[in-house]
Coordinates of C-alpha atoms in Angstrom, one line a residue:
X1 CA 74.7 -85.0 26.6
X2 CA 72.6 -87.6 27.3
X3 CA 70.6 -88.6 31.4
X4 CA 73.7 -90.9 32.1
X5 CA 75.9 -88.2 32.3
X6 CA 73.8 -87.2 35.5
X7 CA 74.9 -89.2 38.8
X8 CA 72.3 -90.9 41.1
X9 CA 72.7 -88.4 43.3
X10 CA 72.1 -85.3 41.0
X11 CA 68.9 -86.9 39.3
X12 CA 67.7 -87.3 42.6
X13 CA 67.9 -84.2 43.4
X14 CA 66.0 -82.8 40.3
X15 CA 63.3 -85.9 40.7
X16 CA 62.5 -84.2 44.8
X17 CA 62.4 -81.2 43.4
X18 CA 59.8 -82.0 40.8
X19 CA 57.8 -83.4 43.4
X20 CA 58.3 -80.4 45.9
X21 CA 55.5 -78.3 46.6
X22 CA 56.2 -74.8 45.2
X23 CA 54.0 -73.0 47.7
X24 CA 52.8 -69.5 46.5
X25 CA 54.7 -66.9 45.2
X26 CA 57.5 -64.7 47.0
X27 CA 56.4 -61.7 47.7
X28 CA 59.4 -59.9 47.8
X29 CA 60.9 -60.8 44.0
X30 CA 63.3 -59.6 41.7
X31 CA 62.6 -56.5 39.4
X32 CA 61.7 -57.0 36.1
X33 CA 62.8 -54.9 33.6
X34 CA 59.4 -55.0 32.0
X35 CA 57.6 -53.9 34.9
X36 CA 59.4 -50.3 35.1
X37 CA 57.4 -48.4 35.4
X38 CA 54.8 -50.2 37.3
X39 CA 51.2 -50.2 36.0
X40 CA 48.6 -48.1 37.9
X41 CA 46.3 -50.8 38.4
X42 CA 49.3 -52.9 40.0
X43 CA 48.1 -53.0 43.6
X44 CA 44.8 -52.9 42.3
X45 CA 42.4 -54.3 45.1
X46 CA 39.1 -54.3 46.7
X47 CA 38.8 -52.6 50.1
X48 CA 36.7 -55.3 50.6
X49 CA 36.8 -58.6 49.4
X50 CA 34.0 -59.6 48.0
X51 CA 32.4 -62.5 50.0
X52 CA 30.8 -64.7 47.0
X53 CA 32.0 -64.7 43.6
X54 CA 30.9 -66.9 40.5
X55 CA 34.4 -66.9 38.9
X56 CA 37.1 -66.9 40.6
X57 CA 40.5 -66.8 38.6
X58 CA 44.0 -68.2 40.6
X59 CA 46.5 -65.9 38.4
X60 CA 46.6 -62.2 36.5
X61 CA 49.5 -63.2 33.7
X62 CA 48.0 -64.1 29.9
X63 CA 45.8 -67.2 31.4
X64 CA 44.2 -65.7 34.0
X65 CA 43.7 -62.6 31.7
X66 CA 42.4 -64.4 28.8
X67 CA 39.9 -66.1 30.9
X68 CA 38.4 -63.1 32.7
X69 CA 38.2 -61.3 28.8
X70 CA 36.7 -64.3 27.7
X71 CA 33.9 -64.5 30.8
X72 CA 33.0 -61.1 30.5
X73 CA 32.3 -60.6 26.8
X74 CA 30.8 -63.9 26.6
X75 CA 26.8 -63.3 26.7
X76 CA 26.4 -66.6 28.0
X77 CA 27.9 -65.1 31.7
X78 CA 25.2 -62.4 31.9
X79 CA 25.5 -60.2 34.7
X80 CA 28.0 -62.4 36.7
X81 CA 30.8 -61.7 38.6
X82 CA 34.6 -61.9 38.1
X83 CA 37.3 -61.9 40.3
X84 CA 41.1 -62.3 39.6
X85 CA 43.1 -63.3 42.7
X86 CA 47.0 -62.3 42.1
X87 CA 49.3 -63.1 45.0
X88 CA 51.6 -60.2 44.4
X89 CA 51.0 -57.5 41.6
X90 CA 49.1 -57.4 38.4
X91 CA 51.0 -59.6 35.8
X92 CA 53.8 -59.6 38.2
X93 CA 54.5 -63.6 37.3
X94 CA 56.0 -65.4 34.2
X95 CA 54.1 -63.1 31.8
X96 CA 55.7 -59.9 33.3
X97 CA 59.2 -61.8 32.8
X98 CA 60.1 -63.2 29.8
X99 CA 61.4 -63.1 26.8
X100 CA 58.9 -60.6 25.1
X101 CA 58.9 -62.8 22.3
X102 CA 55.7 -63.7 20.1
X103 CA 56.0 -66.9 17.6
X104 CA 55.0 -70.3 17.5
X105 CA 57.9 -72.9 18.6
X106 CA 56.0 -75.9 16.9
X107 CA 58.2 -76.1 14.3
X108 CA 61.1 -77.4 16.2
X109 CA 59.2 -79.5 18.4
X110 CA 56.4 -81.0 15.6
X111 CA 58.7 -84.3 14.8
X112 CA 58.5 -85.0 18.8
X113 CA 55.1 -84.2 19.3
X114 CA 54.0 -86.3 15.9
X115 CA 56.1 -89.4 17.1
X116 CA 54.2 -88.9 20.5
X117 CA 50.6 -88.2 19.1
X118 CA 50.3 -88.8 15.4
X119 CA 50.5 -86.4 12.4
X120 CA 46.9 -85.4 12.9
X121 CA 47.3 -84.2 16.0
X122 CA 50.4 -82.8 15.8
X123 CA 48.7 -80.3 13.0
X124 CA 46.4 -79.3 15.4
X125 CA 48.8 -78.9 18.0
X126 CA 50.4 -76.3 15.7
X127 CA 47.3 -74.6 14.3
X128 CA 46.4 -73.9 17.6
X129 CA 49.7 -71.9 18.4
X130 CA 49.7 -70.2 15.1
X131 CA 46.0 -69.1 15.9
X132 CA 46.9 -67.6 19.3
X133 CA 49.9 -65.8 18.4
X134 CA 47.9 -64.2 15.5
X135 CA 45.0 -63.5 18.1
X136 CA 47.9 -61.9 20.3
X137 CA 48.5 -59.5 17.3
X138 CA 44.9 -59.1 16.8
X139 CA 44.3 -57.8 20.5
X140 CA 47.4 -55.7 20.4
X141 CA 46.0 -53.9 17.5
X142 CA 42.0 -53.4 17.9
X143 CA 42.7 -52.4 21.3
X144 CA 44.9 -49.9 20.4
X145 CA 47.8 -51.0 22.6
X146 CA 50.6 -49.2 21.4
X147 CA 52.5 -49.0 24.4
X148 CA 53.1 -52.9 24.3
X149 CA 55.0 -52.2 21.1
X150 CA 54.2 -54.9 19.3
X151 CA 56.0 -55.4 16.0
X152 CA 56.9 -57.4 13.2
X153 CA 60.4 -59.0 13.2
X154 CA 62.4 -61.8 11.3
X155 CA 63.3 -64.5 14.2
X156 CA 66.2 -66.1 13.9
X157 CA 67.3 -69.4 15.3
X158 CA 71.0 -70.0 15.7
X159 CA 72.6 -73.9 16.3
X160 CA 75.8 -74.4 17.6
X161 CA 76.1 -78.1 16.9
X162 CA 75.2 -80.2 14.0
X163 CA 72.8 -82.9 15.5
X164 CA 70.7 -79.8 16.8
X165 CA 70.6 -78.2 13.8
X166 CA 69.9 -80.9 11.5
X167 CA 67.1 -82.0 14.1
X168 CA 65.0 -79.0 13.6
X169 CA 65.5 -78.3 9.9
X170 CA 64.2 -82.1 10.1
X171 CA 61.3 -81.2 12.1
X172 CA 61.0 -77.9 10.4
X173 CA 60.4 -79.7 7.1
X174 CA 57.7 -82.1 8.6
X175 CA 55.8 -79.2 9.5
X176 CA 55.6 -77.6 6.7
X177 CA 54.9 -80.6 4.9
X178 CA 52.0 -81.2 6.8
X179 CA 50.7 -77.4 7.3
X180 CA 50.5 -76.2 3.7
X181 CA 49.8 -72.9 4.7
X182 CA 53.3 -72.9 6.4
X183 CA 55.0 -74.1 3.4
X184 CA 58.2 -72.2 2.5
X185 CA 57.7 -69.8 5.5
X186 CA 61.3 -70.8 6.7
X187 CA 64.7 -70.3 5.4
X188 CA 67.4 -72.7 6.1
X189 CA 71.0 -70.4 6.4
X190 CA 74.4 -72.3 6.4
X191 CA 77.6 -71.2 8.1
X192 CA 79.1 -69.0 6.0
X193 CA 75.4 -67.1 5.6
X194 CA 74.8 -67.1 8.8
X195 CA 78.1 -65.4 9.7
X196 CA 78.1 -62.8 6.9
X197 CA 74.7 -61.5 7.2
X198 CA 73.8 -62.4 11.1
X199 CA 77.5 -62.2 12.9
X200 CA 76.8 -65.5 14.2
X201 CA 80.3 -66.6 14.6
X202 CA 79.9 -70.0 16.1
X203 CA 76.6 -71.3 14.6
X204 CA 77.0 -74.3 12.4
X205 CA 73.9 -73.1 10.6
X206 CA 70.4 -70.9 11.1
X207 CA 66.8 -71.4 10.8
X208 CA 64.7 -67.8 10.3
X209 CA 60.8 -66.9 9.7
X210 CA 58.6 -63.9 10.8
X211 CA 57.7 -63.3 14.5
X212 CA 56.8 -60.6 16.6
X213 CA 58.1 -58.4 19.5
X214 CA 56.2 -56.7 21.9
X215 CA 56.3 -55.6 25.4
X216 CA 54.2 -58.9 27.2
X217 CA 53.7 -56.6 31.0
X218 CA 52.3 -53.2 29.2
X219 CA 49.8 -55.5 27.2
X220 CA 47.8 -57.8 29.6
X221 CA 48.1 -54.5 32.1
X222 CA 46.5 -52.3 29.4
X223 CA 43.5 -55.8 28.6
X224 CA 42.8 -55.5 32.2
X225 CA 43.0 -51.8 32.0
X226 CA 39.8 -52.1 29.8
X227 CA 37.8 -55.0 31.5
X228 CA 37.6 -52.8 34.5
X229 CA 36.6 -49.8 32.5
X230 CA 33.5 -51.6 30.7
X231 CA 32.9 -54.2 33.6
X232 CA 33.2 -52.2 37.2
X233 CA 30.5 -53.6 38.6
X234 CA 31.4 -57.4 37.5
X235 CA 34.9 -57.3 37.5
X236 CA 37.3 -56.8 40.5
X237 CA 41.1 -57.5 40.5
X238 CA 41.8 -58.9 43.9
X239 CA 46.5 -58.0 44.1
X240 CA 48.2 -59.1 47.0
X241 CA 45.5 -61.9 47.7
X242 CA 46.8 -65.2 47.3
X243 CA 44.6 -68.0 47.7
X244 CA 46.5 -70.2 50.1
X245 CA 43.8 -73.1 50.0
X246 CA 40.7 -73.8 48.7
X247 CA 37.9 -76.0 50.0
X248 CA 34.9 -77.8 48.7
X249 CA 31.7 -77.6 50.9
X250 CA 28.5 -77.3 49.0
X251 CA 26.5 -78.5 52.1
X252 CA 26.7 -74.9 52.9
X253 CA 26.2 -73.3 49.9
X254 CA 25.4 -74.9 47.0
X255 CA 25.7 -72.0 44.5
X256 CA 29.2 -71.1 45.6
X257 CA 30.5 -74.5 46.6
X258 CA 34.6 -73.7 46.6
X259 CA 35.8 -71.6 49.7
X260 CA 39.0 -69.6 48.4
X261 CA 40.9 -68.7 51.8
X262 CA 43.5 -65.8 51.5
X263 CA 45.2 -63.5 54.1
X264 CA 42.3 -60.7 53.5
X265 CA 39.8 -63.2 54.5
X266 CA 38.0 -66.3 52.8
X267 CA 35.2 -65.8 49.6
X268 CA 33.1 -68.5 48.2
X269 CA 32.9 -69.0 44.6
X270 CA 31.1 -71.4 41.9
X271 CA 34.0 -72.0 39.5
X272 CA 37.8 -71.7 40.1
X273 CA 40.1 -71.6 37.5
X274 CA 43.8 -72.3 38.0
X275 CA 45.8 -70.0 35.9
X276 CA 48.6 -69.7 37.9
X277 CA 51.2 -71.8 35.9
X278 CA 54.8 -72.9 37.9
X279 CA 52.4 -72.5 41.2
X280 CA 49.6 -74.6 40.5
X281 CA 50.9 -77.9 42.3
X282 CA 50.7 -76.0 45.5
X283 CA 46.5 -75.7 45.2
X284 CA 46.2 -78.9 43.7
X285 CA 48.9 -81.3 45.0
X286 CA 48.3 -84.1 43.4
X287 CA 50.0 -82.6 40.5
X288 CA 53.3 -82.5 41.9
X289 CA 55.6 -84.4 40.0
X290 CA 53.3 -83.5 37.2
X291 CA 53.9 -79.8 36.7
X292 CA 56.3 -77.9 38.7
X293 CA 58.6 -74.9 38.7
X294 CA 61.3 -74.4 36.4
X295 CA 63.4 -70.7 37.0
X296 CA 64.8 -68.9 34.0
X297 CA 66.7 -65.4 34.0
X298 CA 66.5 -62.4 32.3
X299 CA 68.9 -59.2 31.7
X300 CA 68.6 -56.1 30.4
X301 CA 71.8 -54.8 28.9
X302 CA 72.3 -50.9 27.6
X303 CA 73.3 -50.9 23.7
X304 CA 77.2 -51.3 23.2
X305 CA 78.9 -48.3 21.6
X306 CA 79.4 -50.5 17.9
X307 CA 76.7 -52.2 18.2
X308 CA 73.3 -51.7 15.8
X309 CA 69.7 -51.1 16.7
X310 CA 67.6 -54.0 15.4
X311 CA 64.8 -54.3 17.3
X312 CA 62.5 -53.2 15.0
X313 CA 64.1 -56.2 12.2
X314 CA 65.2 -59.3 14.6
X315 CA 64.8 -61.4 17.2
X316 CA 67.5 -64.2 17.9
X317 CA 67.4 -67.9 19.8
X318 CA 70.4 -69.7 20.3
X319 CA 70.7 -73.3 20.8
X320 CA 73.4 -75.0 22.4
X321 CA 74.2 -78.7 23.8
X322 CA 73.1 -78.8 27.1
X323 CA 76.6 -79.7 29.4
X324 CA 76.4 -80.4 32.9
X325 CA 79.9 -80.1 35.0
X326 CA 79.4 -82.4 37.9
X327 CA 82.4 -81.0 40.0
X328 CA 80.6 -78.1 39.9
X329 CA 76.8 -79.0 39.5
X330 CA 76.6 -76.1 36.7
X331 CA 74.2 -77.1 33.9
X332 CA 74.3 -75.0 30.5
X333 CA 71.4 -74.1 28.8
X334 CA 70.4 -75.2 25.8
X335 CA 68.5 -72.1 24.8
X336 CA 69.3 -68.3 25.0
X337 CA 66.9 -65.8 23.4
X338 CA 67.5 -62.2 22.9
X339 CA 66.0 -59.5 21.6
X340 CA 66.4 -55.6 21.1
X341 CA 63.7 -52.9 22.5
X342 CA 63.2 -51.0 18.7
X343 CA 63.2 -47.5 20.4
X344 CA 66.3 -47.3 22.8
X345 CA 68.7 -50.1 21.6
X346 CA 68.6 -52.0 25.1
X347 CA 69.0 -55.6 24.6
X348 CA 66.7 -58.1 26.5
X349 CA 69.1 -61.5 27.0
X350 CA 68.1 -64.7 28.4
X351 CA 68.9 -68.4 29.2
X352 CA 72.2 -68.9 31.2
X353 CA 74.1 -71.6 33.6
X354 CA 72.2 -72.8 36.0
X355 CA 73.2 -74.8 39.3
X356 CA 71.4 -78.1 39.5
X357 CA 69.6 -77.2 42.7
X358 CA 68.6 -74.2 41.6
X359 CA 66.7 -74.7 38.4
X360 CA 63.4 -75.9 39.4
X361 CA 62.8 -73.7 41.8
X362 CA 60.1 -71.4 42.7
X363 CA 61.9 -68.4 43.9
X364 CA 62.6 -65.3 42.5
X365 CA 63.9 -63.1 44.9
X366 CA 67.4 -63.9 43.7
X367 CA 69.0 -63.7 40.4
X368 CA 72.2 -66.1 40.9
X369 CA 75.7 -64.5 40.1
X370 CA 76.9 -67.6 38.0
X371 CA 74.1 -67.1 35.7
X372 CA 74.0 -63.4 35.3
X373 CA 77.4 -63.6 34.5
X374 CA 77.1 -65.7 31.2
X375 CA 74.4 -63.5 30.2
X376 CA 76.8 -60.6 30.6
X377 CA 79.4 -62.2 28.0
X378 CA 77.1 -63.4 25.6
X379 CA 76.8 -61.0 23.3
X380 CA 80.6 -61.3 22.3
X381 CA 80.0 -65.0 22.5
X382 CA 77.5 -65.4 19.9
X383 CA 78.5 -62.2 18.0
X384 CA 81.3 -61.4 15.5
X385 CA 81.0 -57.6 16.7
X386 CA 81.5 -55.8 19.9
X387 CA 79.3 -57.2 22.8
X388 CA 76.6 -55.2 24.5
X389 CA 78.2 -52.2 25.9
X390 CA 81.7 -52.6 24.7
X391 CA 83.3 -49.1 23.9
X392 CA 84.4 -48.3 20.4
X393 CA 88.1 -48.6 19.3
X394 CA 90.6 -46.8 21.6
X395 CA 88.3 -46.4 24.5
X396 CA 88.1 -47.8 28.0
X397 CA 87.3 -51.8 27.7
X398 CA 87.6 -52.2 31.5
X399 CA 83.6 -52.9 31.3
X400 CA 82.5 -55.5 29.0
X401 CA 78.6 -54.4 29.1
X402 CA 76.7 -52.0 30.2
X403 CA 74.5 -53.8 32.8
X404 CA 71.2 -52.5 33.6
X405 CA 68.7 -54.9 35.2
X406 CA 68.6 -58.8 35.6
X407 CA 65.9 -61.1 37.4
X408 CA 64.3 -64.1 37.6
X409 CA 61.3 -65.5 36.5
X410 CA 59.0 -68.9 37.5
X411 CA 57.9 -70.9 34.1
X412 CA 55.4 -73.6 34.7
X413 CA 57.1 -76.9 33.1
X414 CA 54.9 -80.2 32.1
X415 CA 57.0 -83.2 31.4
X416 CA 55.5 -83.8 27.8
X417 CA 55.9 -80.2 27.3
X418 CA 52.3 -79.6 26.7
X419 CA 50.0 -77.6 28.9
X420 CA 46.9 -78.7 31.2
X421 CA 43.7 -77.4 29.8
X422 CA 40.4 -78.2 31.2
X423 CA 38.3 -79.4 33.3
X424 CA 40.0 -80.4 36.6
X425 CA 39.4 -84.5 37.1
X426 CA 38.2 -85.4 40.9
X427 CA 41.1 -87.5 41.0
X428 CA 43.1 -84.2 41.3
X429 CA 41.1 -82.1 42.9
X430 CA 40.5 -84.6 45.6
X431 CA 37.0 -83.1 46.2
X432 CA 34.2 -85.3 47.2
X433 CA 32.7 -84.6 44.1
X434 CA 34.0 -82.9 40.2
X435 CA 32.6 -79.7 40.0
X436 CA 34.0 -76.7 38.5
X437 CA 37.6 -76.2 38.6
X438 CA 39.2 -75.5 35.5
X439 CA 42.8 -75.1 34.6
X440 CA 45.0 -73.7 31.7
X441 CA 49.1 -73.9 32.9
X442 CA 52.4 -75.9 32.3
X443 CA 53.4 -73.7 29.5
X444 CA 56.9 -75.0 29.6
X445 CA 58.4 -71.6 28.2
X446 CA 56.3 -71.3 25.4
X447 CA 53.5 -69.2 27.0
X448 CA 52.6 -66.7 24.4
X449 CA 52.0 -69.1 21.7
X450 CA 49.5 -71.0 23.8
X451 CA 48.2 -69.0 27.1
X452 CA 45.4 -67.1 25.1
X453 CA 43.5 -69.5 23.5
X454 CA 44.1 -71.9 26.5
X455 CA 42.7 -69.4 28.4
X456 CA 39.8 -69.1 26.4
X457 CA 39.1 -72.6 26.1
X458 CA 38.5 -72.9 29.4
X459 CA 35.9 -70.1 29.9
X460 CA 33.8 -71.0 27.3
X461 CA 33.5 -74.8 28.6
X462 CA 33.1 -73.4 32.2
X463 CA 29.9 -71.3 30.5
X464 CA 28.5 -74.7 29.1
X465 CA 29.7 -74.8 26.0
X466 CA 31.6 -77.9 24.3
X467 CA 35.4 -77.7 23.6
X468 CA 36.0 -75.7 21.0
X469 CA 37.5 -77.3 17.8
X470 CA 41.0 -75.9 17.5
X471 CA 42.0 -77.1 21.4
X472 CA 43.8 -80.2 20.4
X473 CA 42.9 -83.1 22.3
X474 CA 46.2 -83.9 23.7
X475 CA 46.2 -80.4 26.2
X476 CA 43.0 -81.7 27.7
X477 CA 44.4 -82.8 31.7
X478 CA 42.4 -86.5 31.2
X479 CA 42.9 -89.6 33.1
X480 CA 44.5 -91.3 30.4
X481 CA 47.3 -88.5 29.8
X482 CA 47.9 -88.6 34.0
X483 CA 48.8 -92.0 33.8
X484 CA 51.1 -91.9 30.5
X485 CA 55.0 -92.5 30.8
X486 CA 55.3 -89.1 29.1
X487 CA 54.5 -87.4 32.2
X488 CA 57.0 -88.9 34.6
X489 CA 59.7 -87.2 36.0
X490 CA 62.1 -89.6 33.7
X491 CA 60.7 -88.0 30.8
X492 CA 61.3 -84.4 31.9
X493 CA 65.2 -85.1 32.9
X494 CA 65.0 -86.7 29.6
X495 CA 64.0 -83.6 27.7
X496 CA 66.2 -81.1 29.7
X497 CA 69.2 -82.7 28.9
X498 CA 68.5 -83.8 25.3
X499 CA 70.8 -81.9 22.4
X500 CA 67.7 -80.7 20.4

């Protein structure tokens, strides 16, 4: 599939959507599976806001989270204060959504991202994701986290079309060329493997190396558990407080020049950081067209009746040609991604049809019927045994699954699939001067791998000290990277719709 399959009409309508304002989130969304039960600091809030604050932090998923760990334990931020300012519940965004996947996705992306900023960077690019997923691990461990269930599991990625396939073994081999420490860490599978020892009856081959699971809600709940208990008297979490504008007036007050105004009231601050991902175009507009909202879906399906119990051995990603049915306006995914919870069998599914107007899109209230039902079927799609929830041999196989839970999710999408990091430029802000606004979002899918150490990047500039060696140059939201082709909307229809 290539962007001339697209009409006129149908590009246009992803190009406006791109350059739509998201506004802030719903406040009445869909239930995530991964958020039952809720935490009890989920309506976590002040009785009264705090009027002045010196860091104030747009977001409470693995950004926002990072940055207030980072702030507090830093000794360089002394005695001052901390707020987080989530617009519905704690982690209650992307990171309460998705996948529950932990690994790096460099691999398949490092022949793009050499072509685009040279071998040397490229390495970068993927040391840096390699050292936050093992940082991930790190935190889940020393802080005794076991409820987030983190785990080590083989990830395996399955291809259903040749060019696909042969793309990524491609850029699989680049990487490990160049990352010596990653030499040999994948295995290429062919058909026939792939089918005898995965079930993968339609993959034309397989790609598989260590990863983790864990539960993504349970652990940035359980980090902020913990800052509050060691920090109360520096660290509030402010739920159900969006910041619907922010304003720049240091006339007033020159120690807390922003003015965050939310629904409770308006607080003054010294340095904002925007952590809030498919969302952040709404505070800073002149990013629209730039980053925006992209809506994925999740299900959770009960474990079918012949069906094993790997969650505790594998994770699986599934790539497909991206299709796009123009009597219909139904796009297909080019990636689904499942996984298994290791102590009850239930199966976490992802990825699904789309309609064109509702992919980038900021709400999710609704989980839509065309998409939850090739979630339902996919299972028997990708598997050579019975689907998720199909009954054993001579029972009833009027149900295909066992449905449990679906919803939707909001992933923050760049168009060179690399996230902003940094210090906000005046251009964007639009302030009448650059002060301190910071920002770490545009994860295009591939949070995990990236939101902690973006996170922390970010608070350690914003306490004075220099960028920190690992973040790769080209994450830094500069002048120069505004202006590049790479960002404009072209580019992003151009990647949605490529095969690989």
């Amino acid at each position: 599939m290539a962007l001339h399959d697209f009409s006129r009409h149908a590009t246009d309508i992803l190009i406006a959507q791109m350059n739509a304002d998201p506004g802030i989130p719903t406040s009445n969304p869909s239930v995530s599976g991964w958020q039952v039960p809720p935490h009890p600091l989920s309506e976590a809030r002040s009785a009264n806001l705090p009027p002045v604050t010196e860091f104030a932090i747009i977001g409470s998923g693995a950004s926002g989270c990072s940055v207030a760990s980072n702030l507090l334990q830093n000794e360089l931020s002394g005695d001052q204060r901390v707020t987080v300012f989530e617009a519905r519940t704690l982690t209650s965004g992307a990171t309460g959504r998705n996948g529950g996947q932990l690994l790096t996705h460099i691999p398949k992306f490092y022949k793009t991202y050499a072509e685009a900023h040279g071998k040397e960077a490229a390495g970068r690019i993927a040391r840096y994701a390699l050292r936050t997923v093992d940082k991930m691990v790190d935190i889940a461990y020393s802080e005794d986290l076991g409820a987030c269930e983190v785990r080590k599991v083989r990830d395996v990625m399955a291809f259903e079309d040749e060019e696909g396939f042969n793309a990524a073994v491609s850029s699989v081999r680049l990487y490990e060329e160049a990352l010596s420490e990653e030499n040999d860490k994948y295995s290429i599978i062919d058909k026939d493997s792939a089918k005898k020892h995965h079930q993968l009856k339609n993959a034309v081959g397989a790609l598989t190396a260590t990863a983790w699971a864990f539960w993504p809600y349970r652990l940035f709940t359980g980090i902020f558990q913990r800052l509050l208990d060691r920090y109360p008297n520096r660290f509030s979490i402010e739920t159900r407080t969006p910041v619907l504008s922010i304003d720049y007036a240091p006339d007033t007050d020159s120690k807390y020049p922003y003015i965050l105004s939310t629904p409770r009231g308006k607080v003054r601050a010294s340095q904002v950081f925007h952590c809030c991902n498919g969302f952040t175009s709404h505070l800073l507009p002149r990013l629209q067209g730039k980053i925006f909202p992209y809506r994925g879906t999740m299900s959770l399906q009960g474990l079918g009746a012949q069906e094993p119990n790997l969650g505790s051995k594998n994770l699986w990603l599934f790539y497909r040609p991206s299709t796009y049915d123009s009597r219909t306006g139904i796009l297909d995914s080019k990636l689904y991604y499942q996984h298994q919870n290791a102590v009850t069998g239930e199966i976490f599914c992802g990825g699904g049809v789309r309609r064109l107007d509702g992919i980038i899109k900021s709400d999710d209230e609704e989980v839509p019927a065309e998409t939850l039902e090739t979630l339902e079927h996919f299972g028997s799609k990708m598997f050579d045994r019975p689907a998720s929830g199909q009954k054993a041999e001579g029972e009833d196989t009027s149900t295909p699954f066992k449905h449990l839970q679906a919803w939707t999710g909001i992933m923050g999408m760049t168009p060179d699939i690399l996230p902003f990091v940094g210090k906000v430029p005046q251009s964007v802000t639009g302030r009448a001067a650059e002060g301190g606004e910071w920002i770490a979002a545009g994860y295009s899918g591939y949070g995990m791998p990236q939101c902690w150490s973006c996170g922390e990047a970010i608070a350690r500039m914003a306490l004075g000290e220099s960028k920190p060696d690992w973040l790769p140059e080209p994450l830094l939201l500069s002048e120069k990277r505004l202006t590049d082709g790479r960002l404009s909307p072209e580019a992003a229809l151009t990647y949605f719709v490529s095969p690989h």
